[in-house]
Amino acid sequence: MLRKIAYAALSLFLLFPAALFAHENETATPTATTMDVNAGPYSLTVEFNEYPINALKSLEMTMTPKEGFEYLKAQYRLIPPNGDGKTISGDLNPYPGLDGAWLLYLQGIPEPGHWTWEIEVNGPLGKGTATIKDFEVLDPPGIPMWLGWLIGLIPLYGLIAFAGFEYRRVKRIRRTKSVAQAKTLSLS
Amino acid sequence: MIAQKMIAAWLLAFAGLLSFWGLGWDIQWHADVGPDTFWTAPHGLIYGGVAIGGFVSLYMILWATIKHRRGESGIEERNSSFLGFKGQMGYIIAGFGSLVFILGGAYDEWWHSLYGFDVTLFSPSHFGLFFSSMIARLGGMYVFASESNQAKSRGDRKVQRIANIGFCFSTALFLTAFSPFLIMAVTKKMMLGPFIDYAVFSTVLFSAALFMVASFIRQTGFVTLTALFFTLLNLSMHYGAPWGVERLAAGMGLPYKVEAIVDPILSTSMPLYLFVMAIVIDSLMFLSSRQQTVRLNRGTISMFAAAAGIIQYFIEPVWTDIVKMMSRTPEQTEAAMSQLQAATTPTLFMVAILAALLGIIGWQSGTVFRYTSK
């Protein structure tokens, strides 16, 4: 009887994810802020998936030049507030599936504060830089990092505790064995 | 009844295999395509494997508990007690591992909702999942250890051998649970002072694990078998991960990222020729058993372990493969390679010392399984 219940439960459980995963997820990230900037002779539309953004949270930025995308190359610089700290910089790459736009995926801006974007575009009309000032980065979301790690490592504490438990168990067995051996020897 | 126990044990191992395939597929997917959300097919495979393992463990624990309540004989000697339940220790551990993994999955989903779907291994919630899967795989090792010892006390050589083979397979699966850490040993922190991080970490891991197997089974050949299983798992992901990503991307009509890695990430991070190290260890087992040429003590274990570690260090510098795979520019590769080159000699000494030390620790830890018959 128990076997039948177990098999039924198992089959149900295996069917459940199949139904769930049958729905495909959308890729679209809703744009929170759009702004039009000028990088010298070039006009750009810049969109962020979320703004203001929390520190340490991933950010998606899309930049669409008004024209001539194929002839343009771009780089970005993200300058920390008050110039303190490291500037994040890199190339802007096209994203397959996005027509005529560059996509930047930032893993997380390290500090809260007002950062500055500098987008440098190079092309047939020369070089131009767009500046976005006062880009607001809020405090990191959720619980403090140390607490996050403290919770996340719970299984590790369990493993360590288990290792200690096993060490004592084997020690106990060995002690019992040697006592038994000594007893047999003394009797013989 | 024995057949049922064997089937359950191998089903648990199979569940671990599914999770492993899911992990390799998932790492590749996140790196090459995305989208980076929770409900993807690779995640389904991972959690599906964990769920199957959890259900098998639950079933076996309930089965033993009910038989015990009914007053059937033989349950006491073959099962441990836990919170009023009876069950083999391996299933209790594996069951816990699955439970903690599922809870960890919820934690991971929450973490991602806060911080976004970053393509990174290094996060608190991911670490929780990695350690949970280690617990689950460790349970599998314990199950086969107890089946092996029970068969031994029955005088059943055939089942004992099957259980030993199962133990080797489970150990290989257990080792794969460390692979995210092997990747991070290069990508997150390539150097540990003057030493190559990956070499240090992998020597500690494989020396201990292979000597653990040697210590439990104490017959020639099983350490090599464990390493061969590990190689097979590696090969399955070498071809499986890129293929799986390609099929899924095609099926969903998604393009590859511009910065896609394409090379099989998980497979590249695992040594392919681990069986060379294993053969050195097995030669110690051979020479000390029938041949009686060599005595098996801490001295000889250290020597053979150090030799095995050094040989592995030279024949397979996995870290260079990972650097080349993950590097974005030739300058990055250059810089990393010269750093690694400078560290070759100091790391060699560290590898020899650690291999010897961990070989002894592994051997002594392996006795735990000799005392596991419940």
PDB file of N, CA, C and O in Angstrom, chain B residues 198-232:
ATOM      1  N   TYR B 198      44.486  26.430  -8.184  1.00  0.00           N
ATOM      2  CA  TYR B 198      43.847  25.210  -8.673  1.00  0.00           C
ATOM      3  C   TYR B 198      44.662  23.978  -8.303  1.00  0.00           C
ATOM      4  O   TYR B 198      44.109  22.973  -7.863  1.00  0.00           O
ATOM      5  N   ALA B 199      45.989  24.075  -8.480  1.00  0.00           N
ATOM      6  CA  ALA B 199      46.842  22.909  -8.199  1.00  0.00           C
ATOM      7  C   ALA B 199      46.743  22.524  -6.728  1.00  0.00           C
ATOM      8  O   ALA B 199      46.638  21.346  -6.383  1.00  0.00           O
ATOM      9  N   VAL B 200      46.771  23.537  -5.871  1.00  0.00           N
ATOM     10  CA  VAL B 200      46.674  23.279  -4.432  1.00  0.00           C
ATOM     11  C   VAL B 200      45.329  22.625  -4.103  1.00  0.00           C
ATOM     12  O   VAL B 200      45.259  21.574  -3.464  1.00  0.00           O
ATOM     13  N   PHE B 201      44.260  23.250  -4.575  1.00  0.00           N
ATOM     14  CA  PHE B 201      42.918  22.776  -4.256  1.00  0.00           C
ATOM     15  C   PHE B 201      42.676  21.368  -4.789  1.00  0.00           C
ATOM     16  O   PHE B 201      42.161  20.488  -4.097  1.00  0.00           O
ATOM     17  N   SER B 202      43.042  21.131  -6.042  1.00  0.00           N
ATOM     18  CA  SER B 202      42.764  19.825  -6.648  1.00  0.00           C
ATOM     19  C   SER B 202      43.616  18.733  -6.010  1.00  0.00           C
ATOM     20  O   SER B 202      43.146  17.603  -5.859  1.00  0.00           O
ATOM     21  N   THR B 203      44.838  19.057  -5.631  1.00  0.00           N
ATOM     22  CA  THR B 203      45.681  18.046  -4.980  1.00  0.00           C
ATOM     23  C   THR B 203      45.063  17.614  -3.661  1.00  0.00           C
ATOM     24  O   THR B 203      44.975  16.421  -3.358  1.00  0.00           O
ATOM     25  N   VAL B 204      44.645  18.605  -2.867  1.00  0.00           N
ATOM     26  CA  VAL B 204      43.991  18.301  -1.589  1.00  0.00           C
ATOM     27  C   VAL B 204      42.782  17.406  -1.826  1.00  0.00           C
ATOM     28  O   VAL B 204      42.608  16.361  -1.194  1.00  0.00           O
ATOM     29  N   LEU B 205      41.942  17.803  -2.769  1.00  0.00           N
ATOM     30  CA  LEU B 205      40.690  17.100  -3.025  1.00  0.00           C
ATOM     31  C   LEU B 205      40.911  15.674  -3.508  1.00  0.00           C
ATOM     32  O   LEU B 205      40.390  14.711  -2.926  1.00  0.00           O
ATOM     33  N   PHE B 206      41.705  15.517  -4.568  1.00  0.00           N
ATOM     34  CA  PHE B 206      41.802  14.206  -5.197  1.00  0.00           C
ATOM     35  C   PHE B 206      42.676  13.239  -4.404  1.00  0.00           C
ATOM     36  O   PHE B 206      42.394  12.041  -4.349  1.00  0.00           O
ATOM     37  N   SER B 207      43.710  13.754  -3.762  1.00  0.00           N
ATOM     38  CA  SER B 207      44.550  12.869  -2.948  1.00  0.00           C
ATOM     39  C   SER B 207      43.723  12.279  -1.812  1.00  0.00           C
ATOM     40  O   SER B 207      43.739  11.067  -1.572  1.00  0.00           O
ATOM     41  N   ALA B 208      42.975  13.150  -1.121  1.00  0.00           N
ATOM     42  CA  ALA B 208      42.152  12.679  -0.004  1.00  0.00           C
ATOM     43  C   ALA B 208      41.087  11.703  -0.481  1.00  0.00           C
ATOM     44  O   ALA B 208      40.918  10.621   0.090  1.00  0.00           O
ATOM     45  N   ALA B 209      40.361  12.065  -1.536  1.00  0.00           N
ATOM     46  CA  ALA B 209      39.237  11.246  -1.984  1.00  0.00           C
ATOM     47  C   ALA B 209      39.698   9.880  -2.480  1.00  0.00           C
ATOM     48  O   ALA B 209      39.102   8.847  -2.158  1.00  0.00           O
ATOM     49  N   LEU B 210      40.774   9.844  -3.272  1.00  0.00           N
ATOM     50  CA  LEU B 210      41.220   8.563  -3.825  1.00  0.00           C
ATOM     51  C   LEU B 210      41.758   7.652  -2.724  1.00  0.00           C
ATOM     52  O   LEU B 210      41.530   6.437  -2.752  1.00  0.00           O
ATOM     53  N   PHE B 211      42.450   8.230  -1.744  1.00  0.00           N
ATOM     54  CA  PHE B 211      42.929   7.389  -0.639  1.00  0.00           C
ATOM     55  C   PHE B 211      41.787   6.952   0.262  1.00  0.00           C
ATOM     56  O   PHE B 211      41.866   5.908   0.911  1.00  0.00           O
ATOM     57  N   MET B 212      40.716   7.739   0.302  1.00  0.00           N
ATOM     58  CA  MET B 212      39.532   7.343   1.049  1.00  0.00           C
ATOM     59  C   MET B 212      38.950   6.066   0.445  1.00  0.00           C
ATOM     60  O   MET B 212      38.607   5.121   1.162  1.00  0.00           O
ATOM     61  N   VAL B 213      38.856   6.040  -0.877  1.00  0.00           N
ATOM     62  CA  VAL B 213      38.344   4.850  -1.562  1.00  0.00           C
ATOM     63  C   VAL B 213      39.255   3.665  -1.292  1.00  0.00           C
ATOM     64  O   VAL B 213      38.797   2.563  -0.980  1.00  0.00           O
ATOM     65  N   ALA B 214      40.564   3.896  -1.394  1.00  0.00           N
ATOM     66  CA  ALA B 214      41.532   2.811  -1.166  1.00  0.00           C
ATOM     67  C   ALA B 214      41.371   2.240   0.234  1.00  0.00           C
ATOM     68  O   ALA B 214      41.375   1.021   0.432  1.00  0.00           O
ATOM     69  N   SER B 215      41.198   3.145   1.194  1.00  0.00           N
ATOM     70  CA  SER B 215      41.117   2.722   2.586  1.00  0.00           C
ATOM     71  C   SER B 215      39.849   1.926   2.866  1.00  0.00           C
ATOM     72  O   SER B 215      39.866   0.999   3.673  1.00  0.00           O
ATOM     73  N   PHE B 216      38.761   2.288   2.220  1.00  0.00           N
ATOM     74  CA  PHE B 216      37.506   1.582   2.463  1.00  0.00           C
ATOM     75  C   PHE B 216      37.546   0.190   1.835  1.00  0.00           C
ATOM     76  O   PHE B 216      37.256  -0.812   2.472  1.00  0.00           O
ATOM     77  N   ILE B 217      37.897   0.112   0.566  1.00  0.00           N
ATOM     78  CA  ILE B 217      37.731  -1.151  -0.158  1.00  0.00           C
ATOM     79  C   ILE B 217      38.937  -2.073   0.017  1.00  0.00           C
ATOM     80  O   ILE B 217      38.787  -3.288   0.113  1.00  0.00           O
ATOM     81  N   ARG B 218      40.146  -1.490   0.094  1.00  0.00           N
ATOM     82  CA  ARG B 218      41.372  -2.272   0.345  1.00  0.00           C
ATOM     83  C   ARG B 218      41.585  -3.408  -0.645  1.00  0.00           C
ATOM     84  O   ARG B 218      42.091  -4.465  -0.293  1.00  0.00           O
ATOM     85  N   GLN B 219      41.199  -3.190  -1.889  1.00  0.00           N
ATOM     86  CA  GLN B 219      41.514  -4.143  -2.952  1.00  0.00           C
ATOM     87  C   GLN B 219      42.044  -3.339  -4.125  1.00  0.00           C
ATOM     88  O   GLN B 219      41.658  -2.196  -4.332  1.00  0.00           O
ATOM     89  N   THR B 220      42.904  -3.953  -4.893  1.00  0.00           N
ATOM     90  CA  THR B 220      43.483  -3.250  -6.044  1.00  0.00           C
ATOM     91  C   THR B 220      42.432  -3.012  -7.105  1.00  0.00           C
ATOM     92  O   THR B 220      41.589  -3.869  -7.345  1.00  0.00           O
ATOM     93  N   GLY B 221      42.510  -1.858  -7.720  1.00  0.00           N
ATOM     94  CA  GLY B 221      41.678  -1.603  -8.899  1.00  0.00           C
ATOM     95  C   GLY B 221      40.540  -0.629  -8.682  1.00  0.00           C
ATOM     96  O   GLY B 221      40.091   0.015  -9.630  1.00  0.00           O
ATOM     97  N   PHE B 222      40.071  -0.495  -7.442  1.00  0.00           N
ATOM     98  CA  PHE B 222      38.880   0.315  -7.242  1.00  0.00           C
ATOM     99  C   PHE B 222      39.173   1.808  -7.247  1.00  0.00           C
ATOM    100  O   PHE B 222      38.298   2.611  -7.579  1.00  0.00           O
ATOM    101  N   VAL B 223      40.376   2.194  -6.895  1.00  0.00           N
ATOM    102  CA  VAL B 223      40.727   3.612  -6.982  1.00  0.00           C
ATOM    103  C   VAL B 223      40.757   4.025  -8.456  1.00  0.00           C
ATOM    104  O   VAL B 223      40.239   5.079  -8.837  1.00  0.00           O
ATOM    105  N   THR B 224      41.358   3.165  -9.276  1.00  0.00           N
ATOM    106  CA  THR B 224      41.384   3.437 -10.716  1.00  0.00           C
ATOM    107  C   THR B 224      39.972   3.459 -11.277  1.00  0.00           C
ATOM    108  O   THR B 224      39.649   4.303 -12.123  1.00  0.00           O
ATOM    109  N   LEU B 225      39.127   2.553 -10.805  1.00  0.00           N
ATOM    110  CA  LEU B 225      37.737   2.529 -11.269  1.00  0.00           C
ATOM    111  C   LEU B 225      37.046   3.854 -10.951  1.00  0.00           C
ATOM    112  O   LEU B 225      36.323   4.408 -11.782  1.00  0.00           O
ATOM    113  N   THR B 226      37.276   4.359  -9.732  1.00  0.00           N
ATOM    114  CA  THR B 226      36.687   5.647  -9.350  1.00  0.00           C
ATOM    115  C   THR B 226      37.127   6.741 -10.317  1.00  0.00           C
ATOM    116  O   THR B 226      36.310   7.536 -10.786  1.00  0.00           O
ATOM    117  N   ALA B 227      38.430   6.757 -10.613  1.00  0.00           N
ATOM    118  CA  ALA B 227      38.945   7.782 -11.520  1.00  0.00           C
ATOM    119  C   ALA B 227      38.396   7.605 -12.931  1.00  0.00           C
ATOM    120  O   ALA B 227      38.137   8.585 -13.632  1.00  0.00           O
ATOM    121  N   LEU B 228      38.200   6.364 -13.347  1.00  0.00           N
ATOM    122  CA  LEU B 228      37.634   6.116 -14.677  1.00  0.00           C
ATOM    123  C   LEU B 228      36.192   6.603 -14.753  1.00  0.00           C
ATOM    124  O   LEU B 228      35.772   7.193 -15.746  1.00  0.00           O
ATOM    125  N   PHE B 229      35.439   6.355 -13.677  1.00  0.00           N
ATOM    126  CA  PHE B 229      34.072   6.891 -13.631  1.00  0.00           C
ATOM    127  C   PHE B 229      34.108   8.405 -13.750  1.00  0.00           C
ATOM    128  O   PHE B 229      33.319   9.022 -14.461  1.00  0.00           O
ATOM    129  N   PHE B 230      35.066   9.024 -13.056  1.00  0.00           N
ATOM    130  CA  PHE B 230      35.209  10.474 -13.079  1.00  0.00           C
ATOM    131  C   PHE B 230      35.509  10.958 -14.495  1.00  0.00           C
ATOM    132  O   PHE B 230      34.942  11.950 -14.961  1.00  0.00           O
ATOM    133  N   THR B 231      36.368  10.241 -15.181  1.00  0.00           N
ATOM    134  CA  THR B 231      36.690  10.590 -16.573  1.00  0.00           C
ATOM    135  C   THR B 231      35.460  10.464 -17.455  1.00  0.00           C
ATOM    136  O   THR B 231      35.212  11.317 -18.315  1.00  0.00           O
ATOM    137  N   LEU B 232      34.684   9.403 -17.252  1.00  0.00           N
ATOM    138  CA  LEU B 232      33.467   9.217 -18.043  1.00  0.00           C
ATOM    139  C   LEU B 232      32.493  10.368 -17.821  1.00  0.00           C
ATOM    140  O   LEU B 232      31.886  10.882 -18.769  1.00  0.00           O
TER     141      LEU B 232
END
